Coordinates of C-alpha atoms in Angstrom, one line a residue:
Chain W
M189 CA -11.9 25.6 9.6
A190 CA -15.2 26.0 11.4
E191 CA -16.7 23.5 9.0
L192 CA -14.5 20.8 10.6
F193 CA -16.5 20.9 13.8
T194 CA -20.0 20.3 12.4
L195 CA -21.9 17.2 13.4
P196 CA -21.7 15.4 10.1
V197 CA -18.0 15.9 9.8
L198 CA -17.3 14.8 13.4
L199 CA -19.5 11.7 12.8
G200 CA -17.5 11.1 9.6
I201 CA -14.2 11.4 11.5
A202 CA -15.3 9.1 14.2
F203 CA -16.7 6.5 11.8
S204 CA -13.5 6.5 9.7
G205 CA -11.3 6.5 12.8
I206 CA -13.0 3.3 14.0
R207 CA -12.6 1.6 10.7
L208 CA -8.9 2.6 10.4
A209 CA -8.2 1.4 14.0
T210 CA -9.4 -2.1 13.3
P211 CA -6.2 -3.8 11.8
Y212 CA -4.0 -1.9 14.4
L213 CA -6.2 -3.3 17.2
Y214 CA -6.0 -6.9 16.2
A215 CA -2.3 -6.8 15.5
A216 CA -1.3 -4.8 18.5
L217 CA -3.4 -6.9 20.9
G218 CA -1.8 -10.0 19.5
E219 CA 1.6 -8.4 20.0
T220 CA 0.7 -7.5 23.5
F221 CA 0.3 -11.1 24.4
A222 CA 3.6 -12.0 22.8
Q223 CA 5.5 -9.2 24.5
R224 CA 3.8 -9.8 27.9
S225 CA 5.2 -13.3 27.7
G226 CA 8.6 -11.9 26.9
V227 CA 8.8 -12.3 23.1
L228 CA 9.3 -9.3 20.9
N229 CA 7.9 -10.1 17.5
L230 CA 8.8 -7.5 14.9
G231 CA 7.5 -9.7 12.1
V232 CA 3.9 -8.6 12.7
D233 CA 3.7 -6.8 9.3
G234 CA 4.9 -9.9 7.5
I235 CA 2.3 -12.1 9.2
M236 CA -0.4 -9.5 8.4
L237 CA 0.6 -9.6 4.8
M238 CA 0.3 -13.4 4.7
G239 CA -3.0 -13.2 6.5
A240 CA -4.3 -10.6 4.1
F241 CA -3.3 -12.7 1.1
S242 CA -4.6 -16.0 2.5
A243 CA -8.0 -14.5 3.4
F244 CA -8.3 -12.8 0.0
F245 CA -7.2 -15.9 -1.9
V246 CA -9.5 -18.2 -0.1
A247 CA -12.5 -15.8 -0.3
L248 CA -11.9 -15.2 -4.0
N249 CA -11.8 -18.9 -4.8
T250 CA -14.4 -20.3 -2.5
G251 CA -16.7 -17.3 -2.2
S252 CA -16.7 -17.8 1.6
L253 CA -15.4 -14.9 3.7
W254 CA -15.5 -17.0 6.8
L255 CA -13.2 -19.6 5.2
G256 CA -11.0 -16.8 4.2
L257 CA -10.9 -15.5 7.8
A258 CA -10.1 -19.0 9.0
A259 CA -7.3 -19.4 6.5
A260 CA -5.8 -16.1 7.7
A261 CA -6.0 -17.3 11.3
V262 CA -4.3 -20.6 10.5
V263 CA -1.6 -19.0 8.4
G264 CA -1.1 -16.4 11.1
L265 CA -0.8 -19.2 13.7
L266 CA 1.9 -21.0 11.6
M267 CA 3.8 -17.8 11.1
G268 CA 3.6 -17.1 14.8
L269 CA 4.8 -20.6 15.6
L270 CA 7.7 -20.1 13.2
M271 CA 8.7 -17.0 15.1
A272 CA 8.4 -18.9 18.3
L273 CA 10.6 -21.7 17.0
V274 CA 13.3 -19.3 16.0
S275 CA 13.2 -17.1 19.1
I276 CA 12.2 -19.4 21.9
T277 CA 13.6 -22.8 20.9
F278 CA 16.6 -21.6 18.9
K279 CA 17.0 -18.5 21.2
A280 CA 17.8 -16.2 18.2
E281 CA 18.1 -12.5 18.6
Q282 CA 14.4 -11.5 18.4
G283 CA 14.9 -8.1 16.8
I284 CA 16.7 -9.7 13.9
S285 CA 14.6 -12.8 13.5
G286 CA 11.4 -10.6 13.5
I287 CA 12.7 -8.5 10.6
G288 CA 13.5 -11.8 8.8
L289 CA 10.0 -13.0 9.4
Y290 CA 8.7 -9.7 8.0
M291 CA 10.8 -10.0 4.9
F292 CA 9.7 -13.6 4.5
G293 CA 6.0 -12.6 4.7
L294 CA 6.4 -9.7 2.4
G295 CA 8.3 -11.7 -0.2
L296 CA 6.1 -14.8 0.0
S297 CA 2.8 -13.0 -0.1
S298 CA 3.9 -11.0 -3.2
L299 CA 5.2 -14.2 -4.9
L300 CA 2.0 -16.1 -4.1
F301 CA -0.1 -13.2 -5.2
R302 CA 1.7 -12.9 -8.5
T303 CA 1.6 -16.6 -9.3
T304 CA -2.0 -17.3 -8.2
V305 CA -4.0 -14.2 -8.6
G306 CA -1.7 -12.2 -10.9
T307 CA -3.5 -8.8 -11.0
V308 CA -5.4 -6.6 -8.6
K309 CA -9.0 -7.8 -8.2
T310 CA -11.7 -6.6 -5.9
I311 CA -14.1 -8.9 -4.0
S312 CA -17.2 -8.2 -2.0
G313 CA -16.0 -8.3 1.6
F314 CA -17.7 -8.3 5.0
Q315 CA -20.6 -5.8 4.7
P316 CA -21.5 -3.3 7.4
V317 CA -24.0 -4.8 9.9
K318 CA -26.3 -2.5 11.7
L319 CA -26.7 -3.9 15.2
P320 CA -30.3 -4.2 16.4
L321 CA -31.4 -1.5 18.8
L322 CA -27.9 -0.1 19.3
G323 CA -27.7 0.8 15.6
D324 CA -30.8 3.0 15.9
L325 CA -29.3 5.1 18.7
P326 CA -29.0 8.7 17.6
I327 CA -25.4 9.7 16.7
L328 CA -23.8 6.8 18.6
G329 CA -25.5 4.3 16.4
D330 CA -24.1 5.9 13.3
I331 CA -20.6 6.0 14.7
F332 CA -20.3 2.7 16.5
F333 CA -22.9 0.2 15.4
R334 CA -22.9 0.2 11.6
H335 CA -19.7 -1.5 10.9
S336 CA -18.6 -4.9 9.5
L337 CA -18.3 -7.9 11.9
L338 CA -14.5 -7.7 11.8
V339 CA -14.6 -4.2 13.2
Y340 CA -16.8 -5.2 16.1
G341 CA -14.5 -8.2 16.7
A342 CA -11.5 -5.9 17.1
F343 CA -13.2 -3.8 19.7
L344 CA -14.6 -6.8 21.6
A345 CA -11.1 -8.3 21.6
V346 CA -9.9 -5.4 23.9
P347 CA -11.9 -6.3 27.0
L348 CA -11.3 -10.0 26.3
A349 CA -7.6 -9.5 26.1
W350 CA -7.7 -7.5 29.4
F351 CA -9.7 -10.1 31.1
I352 CA -7.4 -12.9 30.0
L353 CA -4.2 -11.1 31.0
E354 CA -5.4 -9.6 34.3
R355 CA -8.1 -11.9 35.6
T356 CA -7.2 -15.5 34.7
T357 CA -4.6 -18.0 35.9
W358 CA -3.2 -18.2 32.4
G359 CA -2.9 -14.4 32.3
L360 CA -1.0 -14.6 35.6
K361 CA 1.4 -17.2 34.1
I362 CA 1.9 -15.0 31.0
R363 CA 2.8 -12.0 33.2
A364 CA 5.1 -14.1 35.4
V365 CA 6.9 -15.6 32.4
G366 CA 7.4 -12.1 30.9
Q367 CA 8.6 -10.6 34.2
Q368 CA 10.5 -13.3 36.0
P369 CA 10.8 -16.4 33.9
A370 CA 13.2 -18.1 36.3
A371 CA 10.8 -17.6 39.2
A372 CA 7.9 -18.8 37.2
D373 CA 9.9 -21.9 36.1
S374 CA 10.8 -22.7 39.7
L375 CA 7.0 -22.7 40.5
G376 CA 6.4 -25.2 37.8
V377 CA 5.2 -22.9 35.0
N378 CA 6.3 -24.1 31.6
V379 CA 8.0 -21.0 30.3
T380 CA 8.4 -22.4 26.8
A381 CA 4.8 -23.5 26.4
V382 CA 3.4 -20.2 27.6
R383 CA 5.7 -18.2 25.2
Y384 CA 4.8 -20.5 22.3
A385 CA 1.1 -20.1 23.0
C386 CA 1.3 -16.3 23.3
T387 CA 3.5 -15.9 20.1
G388 CA 1.1 -18.3 18.3
L389 CA -1.9 -16.3 19.5
G390 CA -0.2 -13.1 18.4
G391 CA 0.3 -14.7 15.0
V392 CA -3.4 -15.6 14.8
L393 CA -4.5 -12.0 15.6
A394 CA -1.9 -10.6 13.2
G395 CA -3.3 -12.9 10.5
I396 CA -6.8 -11.6 11.3
A397 CA -5.6 -8.1 11.2
G398 CA -4.4 -8.7 7.6
A399 CA -7.7 -10.3 6.8
S400 CA -9.6 -7.3 8.1
L401 CA -7.7 -5.2 5.5
S402 CA -8.1 -7.5 2.5
I403 CA -11.7 -8.8 3.1
A404 CA -13.4 -6.1 5.1
L405 CA -11.8 -2.7 4.7
T406 CA -10.2 -2.5 1.3
N407 CA -11.6 -5.7 -0.2
L408 CA -8.6 -6.4 -2.4
F409 CA -5.0 -7.6 -2.2
Q410 CA -2.0 -5.8 -3.5
E411 CA 1.6 -6.4 -2.9
N412 CA 2.7 -4.8 0.4
L413 CA -1.0 -4.1 1.2
T414 CA -0.2 -3.2 4.8
S415 CA 2.5 -0.7 3.9
G416 CA 4.1 -0.9 7.4
Q417 CA 0.9 -1.1 9.6
G418 CA 2.4 -4.0 11.5
F419 CA 5.3 -1.8 12.7
I420 CA 2.9 0.8 13.8
A421 CA 1.1 -2.0 15.7
V422 CA 4.3 -2.9 17.5
A423 CA 4.8 0.8 18.4
L424 CA 1.2 0.9 19.8
V425 CA 2.1 -1.9 22.2
Y426 CA 4.8 0.3 23.7
F427 CA 2.5 3.3 23.5
G428 CA -0.2 1.4 25.4
G429 CA 2.2 0.4 28.1
W430 CA 1.6 -3.3 27.4
R431 CA -2.0 -2.9 28.5
P432 CA -5.0 -3.7 26.2
L433 CA -6.7 -0.5 27.2
G434 CA -3.6 1.5 26.5
V435 CA -3.3 -0.2 23.1
L436 CA -7.0 0.8 22.4
G437 CA -6.2 4.4 23.3
G438 CA -3.2 4.5 21.1
A439 CA -4.9 2.9 18.1
L440 CA -7.9 5.2 18.4
L441 CA -5.7 8.3 18.8
F442 CA -3.6 7.4 15.7
S443 CA -6.6 6.5 13.6
F444 CA -8.8 9.4 14.6
V445 CA -6.0 11.9 13.8
N446 CA -5.6 10.1 10.5
A447 CA -9.3 10.4 9.8
F448 CA -9.2 14.0 11.0
Q449 CA -6.4 14.9 8.6
L450 CA -8.3 13.5 5.6
W451 CA -11.3 15.6 6.5
M452 CA -9.1 18.6 7.1
Q453 CA -7.6 18.2 3.6
V454 CA -11.2 18.1 2.2
L455 CA -12.5 21.1 4.1
V456 CA -9.4 23.3 4.6
P457 CA -7.8 23.2 1.1
E458 CA -5.4 26.0 2.0
M459 CA -3.7 23.7 4.5
E460 CA -0.6 22.0 3.1
A461 CA -1.3 18.3 2.5
D462 CA 2.2 17.4 3.7
I463 CA 1.5 18.9 7.1
A464 CA -1.8 17.1 7.3
V465 CA -0.3 13.8 6.5
M466 CA 2.4 14.2 9.1
L467 CA -0.1 14.9 11.9
P468 CA -0.9 11.3 13.0
Y469 CA 2.8 10.5 13.3
L470 CA 3.8 13.8 15.0
L471 CA 1.0 13.4 17.5
T472 CA 1.9 9.8 18.2
I473 CA 5.5 10.6 18.7
A474 CA 4.7 13.4 21.0
A475 CA 2.2 11.3 23.0
L476 CA 4.8 8.5 23.1
A477 CA 7.4 10.8 24.5
V478 CA 5.0 12.1 27.2
A479 CA 2.9 9.0 28.0
V480 CA 5.0 5.9 27.9
N481 CA 5.9 4.4 31.2
R482 CA 8.8 2.2 30.5
T483 CA 8.6 0.7 34.0
R484 CA 5.6 -1.3 32.7
Q485 CA 7.8 -3.0 30.2
P486 CA 8.0 -6.8 30.8
A487 CA 11.4 -7.3 32.4
A488 CA 12.3 -10.3 30.4
L489 CA 11.1 -8.8 27.0
A490 CA 13.3 -10.1 24.1
K491 CA 15.4 -12.2 26.5
P492 CA 15.5 -15.9 25.7
F493 CA 15.0 -18.0 28.8
E494 CA 17.8 -20.4 29.8
R495 CA 17.1 -22.5 32.8
G496 CA 19.8 -21.9 35.3
E497 CA 20.8 -18.5 34.0
A498 CA 19.3 -15.2 35.2
Chain X
M88 CA 24.7 -25.6 20.6
R89 CA 23.6 -22.1 21.2
K90 CA 26.1 -20.7 18.8
H91 CA 24.8 -22.8 16.0
L92 CA 21.3 -21.8 16.7
R93 CA 22.3 -18.1 16.4
T94 CA 22.3 -18.7 12.7
A95 CA 18.5 -19.2 12.7
P96 CA 17.6 -15.6 12.0
V97 CA 20.2 -15.4 9.2
L98 CA 18.6 -18.5 7.6
L99 CA 15.2 -17.0 7.9
T100 CA 16.4 -13.8 6.3
L101 CA 17.9 -15.8 3.4
L102 CA 14.7 -17.6 3.0
A103 CA 12.9 -14.3 2.8
L104 CA 15.3 -12.9 0.2
L105 CA 14.8 -16.1 -1.8
A106 CA 11.1 -15.8 -1.7
G107 CA 11.4 -12.2 -2.8
A108 CA 13.8 -13.0 -5.5
C109 CA 11.7 -15.7 -7.1
G110 CA 9.2 -13.1 -8.1
G111 CA 11.5 -11.3 -10.5
A112 CA 12.2 -12.4 -14.0
T113 CA 15.7 -12.8 -15.4
A114 CA 17.0 -13.1 -18.8
T115 CA 19.9 -15.1 -20.1
T116 CA 22.7 -13.5 -22.0
S117 CA 23.5 -14.2 -25.6
P118 CA 26.3 -12.5 -27.6
S119 CA 25.4 -10.3 -30.6
G120 CA 21.9 -11.5 -30.8
P121 CA 18.8 -9.6 -29.9
F122 CA 18.5 -6.0 -28.7
R123 CA 18.5 -6.2 -25.0
V124 CA 16.4 -4.0 -22.7
A125 CA 16.1 -4.1 -18.9
V126 CA 13.5 -2.2 -16.9
V127 CA 13.6 -1.4 -13.2
M128 CA 10.2 -0.6 -11.8
P129 CA 9.1 0.6 -8.4
S130 CA 5.8 -1.4 -8.1
A131 CA 4.5 -4.7 -9.5
T132 CA 4.0 -5.3 -13.2
T133 CA 0.3 -5.9 -12.3
D134 CA -0.2 -2.7 -10.4
M135 CA -3.0 -1.5 -12.7
A136 CA -1.1 1.8 -13.0
Y137 CA 2.4 3.0 -13.6
S138 CA 4.6 -0.1 -13.7
Q139 CA 2.0 -2.1 -15.6
S140 CA 1.9 0.6 -18.4
M141 CA 5.6 0.1 -19.1
F142 CA 5.5 -3.6 -18.8
Q143 CA 2.7 -3.9 -21.3
A144 CA 4.5 -1.5 -23.7
M145 CA 7.7 -3.6 -23.5
K146 CA 5.7 -6.8 -24.2
A147 CA 4.0 -5.0 -27.2
V148 CA 7.3 -3.8 -28.6
Q149 CA 8.8 -7.2 -28.2
A150 CA 5.9 -8.8 -30.1
E151 CA 6.1 -6.2 -32.8
M152 CA 9.8 -6.6 -33.3
G153 CA 9.5 -10.4 -33.6
G154 CA 9.6 -11.9 -30.2
E155 CA 12.5 -12.8 -27.9
S156 CA 14.9 -13.5 -30.7
A157 CA 14.7 -9.8 -31.7
L158 CA 14.2 -8.1 -28.4
E159 CA 15.3 -9.5 -25.1
F160 CA 13.5 -8.0 -22.1
A161 CA 14.4 -8.4 -18.5
W162 CA 12.8 -6.6 -15.6
S163 CA 13.0 -6.0 -11.9
E164 CA 9.8 -5.0 -10.2
G165 CA 8.8 -3.9 -6.6
M166 CA 11.9 -1.7 -6.4
F167 CA 10.5 0.9 -4.1
N168 CA 13.8 0.9 -2.4
V169 CA 16.0 3.2 -4.5
P170 CA 19.5 1.8 -3.5
D171 CA 18.2 -1.7 -4.6
A172 CA 17.1 -0.2 -7.9
A173 CA 20.5 1.4 -8.4
A174 CA 22.2 -1.9 -7.8
A175 CA 19.9 -3.6 -10.3
M176 CA 20.6 -0.9 -12.9
R177 CA 24.3 -1.4 -12.5
D178 CA 23.9 -5.2 -12.7
Y179 CA 22.0 -4.9 -16.0
A180 CA 24.5 -2.5 -17.5
T181 CA 27.4 -4.8 -16.4
Q182 CA 25.6 -7.7 -18.1
G183 CA 25.7 -5.7 -21.3
Y184 CA 22.1 -4.6 -21.8
D185 CA 21.8 -2.1 -24.6
L186 CA 19.1 0.0 -22.9
V187 CA 18.4 0.2 -19.1
I188 CA 15.1 1.9 -18.3
A189 CA 14.7 3.2 -14.7
H190 CA 11.0 3.6 -14.6
G191 CA 10.5 6.0 -11.7
S192 CA 11.1 9.6 -11.0
Q193 CA 12.8 8.6 -7.8
Y194 CA 15.6 7.0 -9.7
G195 CA 17.1 10.2 -11.1
A196 CA 20.1 10.3 -8.8
S197 CA 20.8 6.6 -9.4
V198 CA 20.9 7.1 -13.2
Q199 CA 23.2 10.1 -12.7
E200 CA 25.5 7.9 -10.7
V201 CA 25.5 4.8 -12.8
A202 CA 25.3 6.1 -16.4
P203 CA 28.8 7.6 -16.6
D204 CA 30.4 4.2 -15.8
F205 CA 28.8 2.6 -18.8
P206 CA 29.2 4.9 -21.8
D207 CA 28.1 2.3 -24.3
T208 CA 24.8 1.6 -22.6
S209 CA 21.7 3.8 -23.0
F210 CA 19.9 4.7 -19.8
A211 CA 16.4 6.1 -19.7
W212 CA 14.4 7.4 -16.8
G213 CA 11.0 9.0 -16.2
T214 CA 8.8 10.6 -15.6
N215 CA 11.1 13.6 -15.9
V216 CA 12.6 15.8 -18.5
D217 CA 16.2 16.0 -17.3
T218 CA 18.9 14.1 -19.1
F219 CA 21.6 15.6 -16.8
G220 CA 23.4 16.7 -20.0
M221 CA 24.7 13.1 -20.3
P222 CA 25.2 11.7 -23.8
N223 CA 23.8 8.3 -22.8
V224 CA 20.7 9.3 -20.8
F225 CA 17.2 9.6 -22.3
A226 CA 14.4 11.1 -20.2
Y227 CA 10.7 10.5 -20.8
T228 CA 7.6 12.0 -19.4
A229 CA 3.8 12.0 -19.8
A230 CA 1.8 15.1 -20.4
A231 CA -0.7 13.7 -17.9
E232 CA -2.5 17.0 -17.7
E233 CA -3.9 16.4 -21.2
G234 CA -5.9 13.3 -20.3
G235 CA -6.6 14.9 -16.9
Y236 CA -8.3 17.8 -18.7
V237 CA -10.4 15.4 -20.8
N238 CA -11.4 13.4 -17.8
G239 CA -12.3 16.6 -16.0
V240 CA -14.6 17.8 -18.8
M241 CA -16.5 14.5 -18.6
A242 CA -16.6 14.5 -14.8
A243 CA -18.0 18.0 -14.7
M244 CA -20.8 17.0 -17.0
L245 CA -21.6 13.8 -15.1
T246 CA -21.6 15.0 -11.5
Q247 CA -25.1 15.3 -9.9
S248 CA -24.0 16.5 -6.5
K249 CA -21.5 19.1 -8.0
I250 CA -18.8 17.7 -5.7
I251 CA -15.8 15.8 -7.1
G252 CA -13.2 14.1 -5.0
I253 CA -9.5 13.7 -5.9
T254 CA -7.6 11.0 -4.1
G255 CA -3.9 11.7 -4.7
P256 CA -0.8 10.0 -3.5
V257 CA 2.1 12.5 -3.3
E258 CA 1.9 15.9 -4.9
V259 CA 4.7 15.4 -7.4
G260 CA 5.4 14.4 -11.0
D261 CA 2.6 13.2 -13.2
A262 CA 0.4 12.5 -10.2
K263 CA 0.3 16.3 -9.7
T264 CA 0.1 17.3 -13.4
Y265 CA -2.8 14.9 -14.0
I266 CA -4.8 16.4 -11.2
D267 CA -3.9 20.0 -12.3
G268 CA -5.2 19.2 -15.7
F269 CA -8.3 17.5 -14.2
R270 CA -9.1 20.5 -12.1
N271 CA -8.7 22.8 -15.1
G272 CA -11.0 20.6 -17.2
V273 CA -13.7 20.7 -14.6
A274 CA -13.4 24.4 -14.0
A275 CA -13.5 25.1 -17.8
T276 CA -16.8 23.1 -18.1
D277 CA -18.6 24.2 -14.9
P278 CA -16.8 26.6 -12.5
S279 CA -19.5 26.1 -9.9
I280 CA -18.3 22.6 -9.1
T281 CA -16.5 22.0 -5.8
I282 CA -13.3 19.9 -6.1
N283 CA -12.0 18.4 -2.9
A284 CA -8.5 16.9 -2.9
T285 CA -6.7 14.7 -0.5
W286 CA -3.1 13.4 -0.5
T287 CA -2.1 10.3 1.5
G288 CA 1.6 11.0 1.3
S289 CA 2.3 7.5 0.0
F290 CA 2.2 5.8 -3.4
S291 CA 1.4 2.5 -1.8
D292 CA -0.8 3.0 1.3
V293 CA -4.0 1.3 0.0
A294 CA -5.8 1.3 3.4
L295 CA -5.5 5.1 3.8
M296 CA -6.4 5.7 0.2
T297 CA -9.6 3.6 0.7
E298 CA -10.4 5.8 3.7
A299 CA -9.7 9.0 1.7
A300 CA -12.2 7.8 -0.9
N301 CA -14.7 7.1 1.9
T302 CA -14.1 10.6 3.2
H303 CA -14.8 12.2 -0.1
I304 CA -18.0 10.1 -0.6
A305 CA -19.2 11.1 2.9
A306 CA -18.4 14.8 2.0
G307 CA -20.9 14.4 -0.9
A308 CA -18.7 13.5 -3.9
D309 CA -20.3 11.3 -6.6
I310 CA -17.2 11.3 -8.8
L311 CA -13.7 10.3 -7.8
T312 CA -10.4 10.2 -9.5
G313 CA -6.8 9.9 -8.5
S314 CA -3.5 8.4 -9.5
S315 CA -0.8 5.8 -8.4
Q316 CA -1.0 2.1 -7.7
S317 CA -2.8 2.8 -4.4
V318 CA -6.0 4.1 -6.1
V319 CA -7.2 0.5 -6.3
G320 CA -8.3 1.3 -2.8
S321 CA -10.4 4.3 -3.9
I322 CA -12.0 2.2 -6.7
G323 CA -12.9 -0.5 -4.2
A324 CA -14.5 2.1 -1.9
A325 CA -16.4 3.6 -4.8
K326 CA -17.6 0.1 -5.8
D327 CA -18.7 -0.6 -2.2
K328 CA -20.7 2.6 -1.8
G329 CA -22.4 2.3 -5.2
G330 CA -23.5 5.3 -7.3
V331 CA -20.0 6.8 -7.4
L332 CA -18.1 7.1 -10.7
W333 CA -14.4 6.8 -11.3
F334 CA -11.9 8.3 -13.7
G335 CA -8.6 6.6 -14.0
T336 CA -5.1 7.4 -15.2
Q337 CA -1.9 5.6 -16.2
A338 CA -3.5 2.3 -17.1
D339 CA -7.0 1.1 -18.1
Q340 CA -8.7 0.5 -14.8
A341 CA -12.1 -0.6 -16.1
T342 CA -11.5 -4.3 -15.3
L343 CA -11.5 -3.5 -11.5
A344 CA -15.1 -2.2 -11.6
P345 CA -16.5 -2.0 -15.2
E346 CA -19.8 -0.4 -14.2
L347 CA -18.3 2.6 -12.6
V348 CA -15.1 3.4 -14.5
V349 CA -16.1 6.1 -17.0
A350 CA -12.8 6.5 -18.7
S351 CA -9.1 6.0 -18.1
Q352 CA -6.1 8.0 -19.5
V353 CA -3.8 5.2 -20.7
Y354 CA -0.1 5.7 -20.9
D355 CA 1.2 4.0 -24.0
W356 CA 5.0 3.9 -23.9
V357 CA 5.3 1.8 -27.1
G358 CA 6.3 4.7 -29.3
V359 CA 8.8 6.1 -26.8
V360 CA 10.5 2.7 -26.3
K361 CA 10.7 2.1 -30.1
D362 CA 12.1 5.6 -30.6
M363 CA 14.8 5.0 -28.0
I364 CA 15.7 1.6 -29.5
A365 CA 15.9 3.2 -33.0
K366 CA 18.1 6.1 -31.7
H367 CA 20.4 3.6 -29.9
Q368 CA 20.8 1.5 -33.1
A369 CA 21.5 4.7 -35.1
G370 CA 24.2 5.6 -32.7
T371 CA 22.5 8.2 -30.5
L372 CA 22.7 6.8 -27.0
G373 CA 20.9 9.5 -25.2
G374 CA 20.5 13.3 -24.7
E375 CA 16.8 13.4 -25.8
V376 CA 13.5 13.9 -24.0
F377 CA 10.3 12.1 -25.0
T378 CA 6.9 13.2 -24.0
L379 CA 3.7 11.1 -24.2
R380 CA 0.9 13.3 -25.6
L381 CA -2.5 12.8 -27.0
S382 CA -1.2 14.1 -30.3
N383 CA 1.5 11.4 -30.6
D384 CA -0.8 8.6 -29.4
G385 CA 1.4 8.2 -26.3
L386 CA -1.7 9.1 -24.3
K387 CA -5.1 7.6 -25.1
I388 CA -8.5 7.9 -23.5
A389 CA -10.0 4.4 -22.9
Y390 CA -13.7 4.7 -22.4
G391 CA -15.1 2.2 -19.8
T392 CA -16.5 -1.0 -21.2
G393 CA -19.3 -1.4 -18.7
Y394 CA -20.5 2.1 -18.3
S395 CA -22.8 3.7 -20.9
L396 CA -21.5 7.2 -21.5
P397 CA -24.1 9.7 -22.7
A398 CA -23.5 10.8 -26.2
D399 CA -23.1 14.5 -25.4
V400 CA -20.4 13.8 -22.8
R401 CA -18.6 11.6 -25.2
S402 CA -18.6 14.3 -27.9
A403 CA -17.5 16.9 -25.4
A404 CA -14.5 14.6 -24.5
E405 CA -13.7 14.1 -28.2
A406 CA -13.9 17.9 -28.7
A407 CA -11.5 18.4 -25.8
I408 CA -9.1 15.8 -27.2
A409 CA -9.2 17.5 -30.6
G410 CA -8.7 20.9 -29.0
I411 CA -5.6 19.7 -27.0
K412 CA -4.2 18.1 -30.1
D413 CA -4.4 21.2 -32.2
G414 CA -3.3 23.5 -29.4
S415 CA -6.6 25.4 -29.1
I416 CA -7.1 24.1 -25.6
K417 CA -4.3 24.5 -23.0
P418 CA -4.8 21.7 -20.4
L419 CA -2.9 23.7 -17.8
P420 CA -3.9 27.2 -16.8

């Protein structure tokens, strides 16, 4: 057990934890925008799968990872707008339409994979980039500054999301639309437009989350590659109290515990693997029970806006 | 207006189901013609592992018997969801298939439930050895520990760091027996080697499997092995790091990374499927258990195509194969 707390192991845990957190961060930050504007998108996992497939397919066929990433963003945007159409314009029950979107993404990505790629292949994805100066820092350089660009992007997105939501006029509109759509509407804010934009942005980020899996972290595509990560991302939004920093905390907690349990299995073989595997989930549930402050939930979450009602 | 629009999620769901359904293959019925086999599989037919091994065997048996006119073959893949698989099995039996193969150890209860309703249909399931005492249920399994042992012997001779990493899915069935055999093969060759094992708790979580492989490499392993369709993640991680070798099981995994796959234990279900068809045609609809072994050519060791295996390691592997076949080596302790 003592071996777990040596420097190389702690470095390894931190390094793995940061890698593992990447797709959760993109997806959960995107979902934060959607939910802050009042749209509950449960289809994140389906969008991630479509993003992962598109990125992989384009990178495989063009040799360009950046084109792959762009494809994932565009496909994610389209999927997000589809969700917006169904839940904002058609005012469908969001819990149900999100599940529909998930199944659509799961089925379509599998079908496309089977018909166009056929079998599992690996590609050379985004390689780790050692940042100048920072990468040479002792310890910290090893943990934080030797990752692929998509990993840096995920962590940079956190302050950016915070800034947009809390410090810009657009962020104010998003929050208003998610809290009091009728009031926002009466002040001339276009509720529909804001919600469309946020759900679309959520889609873009979910697509990139998928791409981070298929062309940066695992460098392959397989049917149901995400195996439910999109749903964890939705849970992380609740966990994080609809705040980007909270989402960051949740994603890091979940990923670090996951990385920790892998190392624990390696170094403490007498520990039952089943218990180790349960750890991230147990801890997340416990933290969720203790930490979540439901009063921060956007008041109009999952409620379609109807002018004149409310 | 609003009421009509409420149907939108339903439409979206239907669309999703349609997209999912398009992936499967279906067969048409024809009276009294070919022998008809249906297979229900948990993952994709291209999973480089368990489902692919059965799919390829069915295709081989079909070709051997003379094509679709002699053997009709239908399949449902991606059936991780057991109730869906049970429904598919019942469907195939209703359509009059002669043999319905439920290719997953998670399908046992479904076979037990469906088989009694179709006494003229043979059911088969695996990997397991339990026919539930039913006259129309076959069971089949793979002695995965045999190839595991052979792989272990080679791994022990090839490791420089004396640390080997095992990336497992769930500690059950042939995933477990493969690894038990592997450990035993390593220990019999060089007991000083450290074997680290991780289990992700999932057959399909590729991302966590990739990170498990990275963890082993960071802990000093220069050889990795593992089973299930999620090990493609481990192979990808090994490829990215470079200088790490891989041993596969279930299907030949050399195509994923030819330069680092030393050998794969390949499941060849052809003999088992042919035996079951022959039994059915002779009037025995079930009640028997089949086991893939090195000795009956159900298990084969496929050496990697892009990795040049040292001659002494190769001959040690061949000696291990011979020893297991003649019973002088016990792959499990």
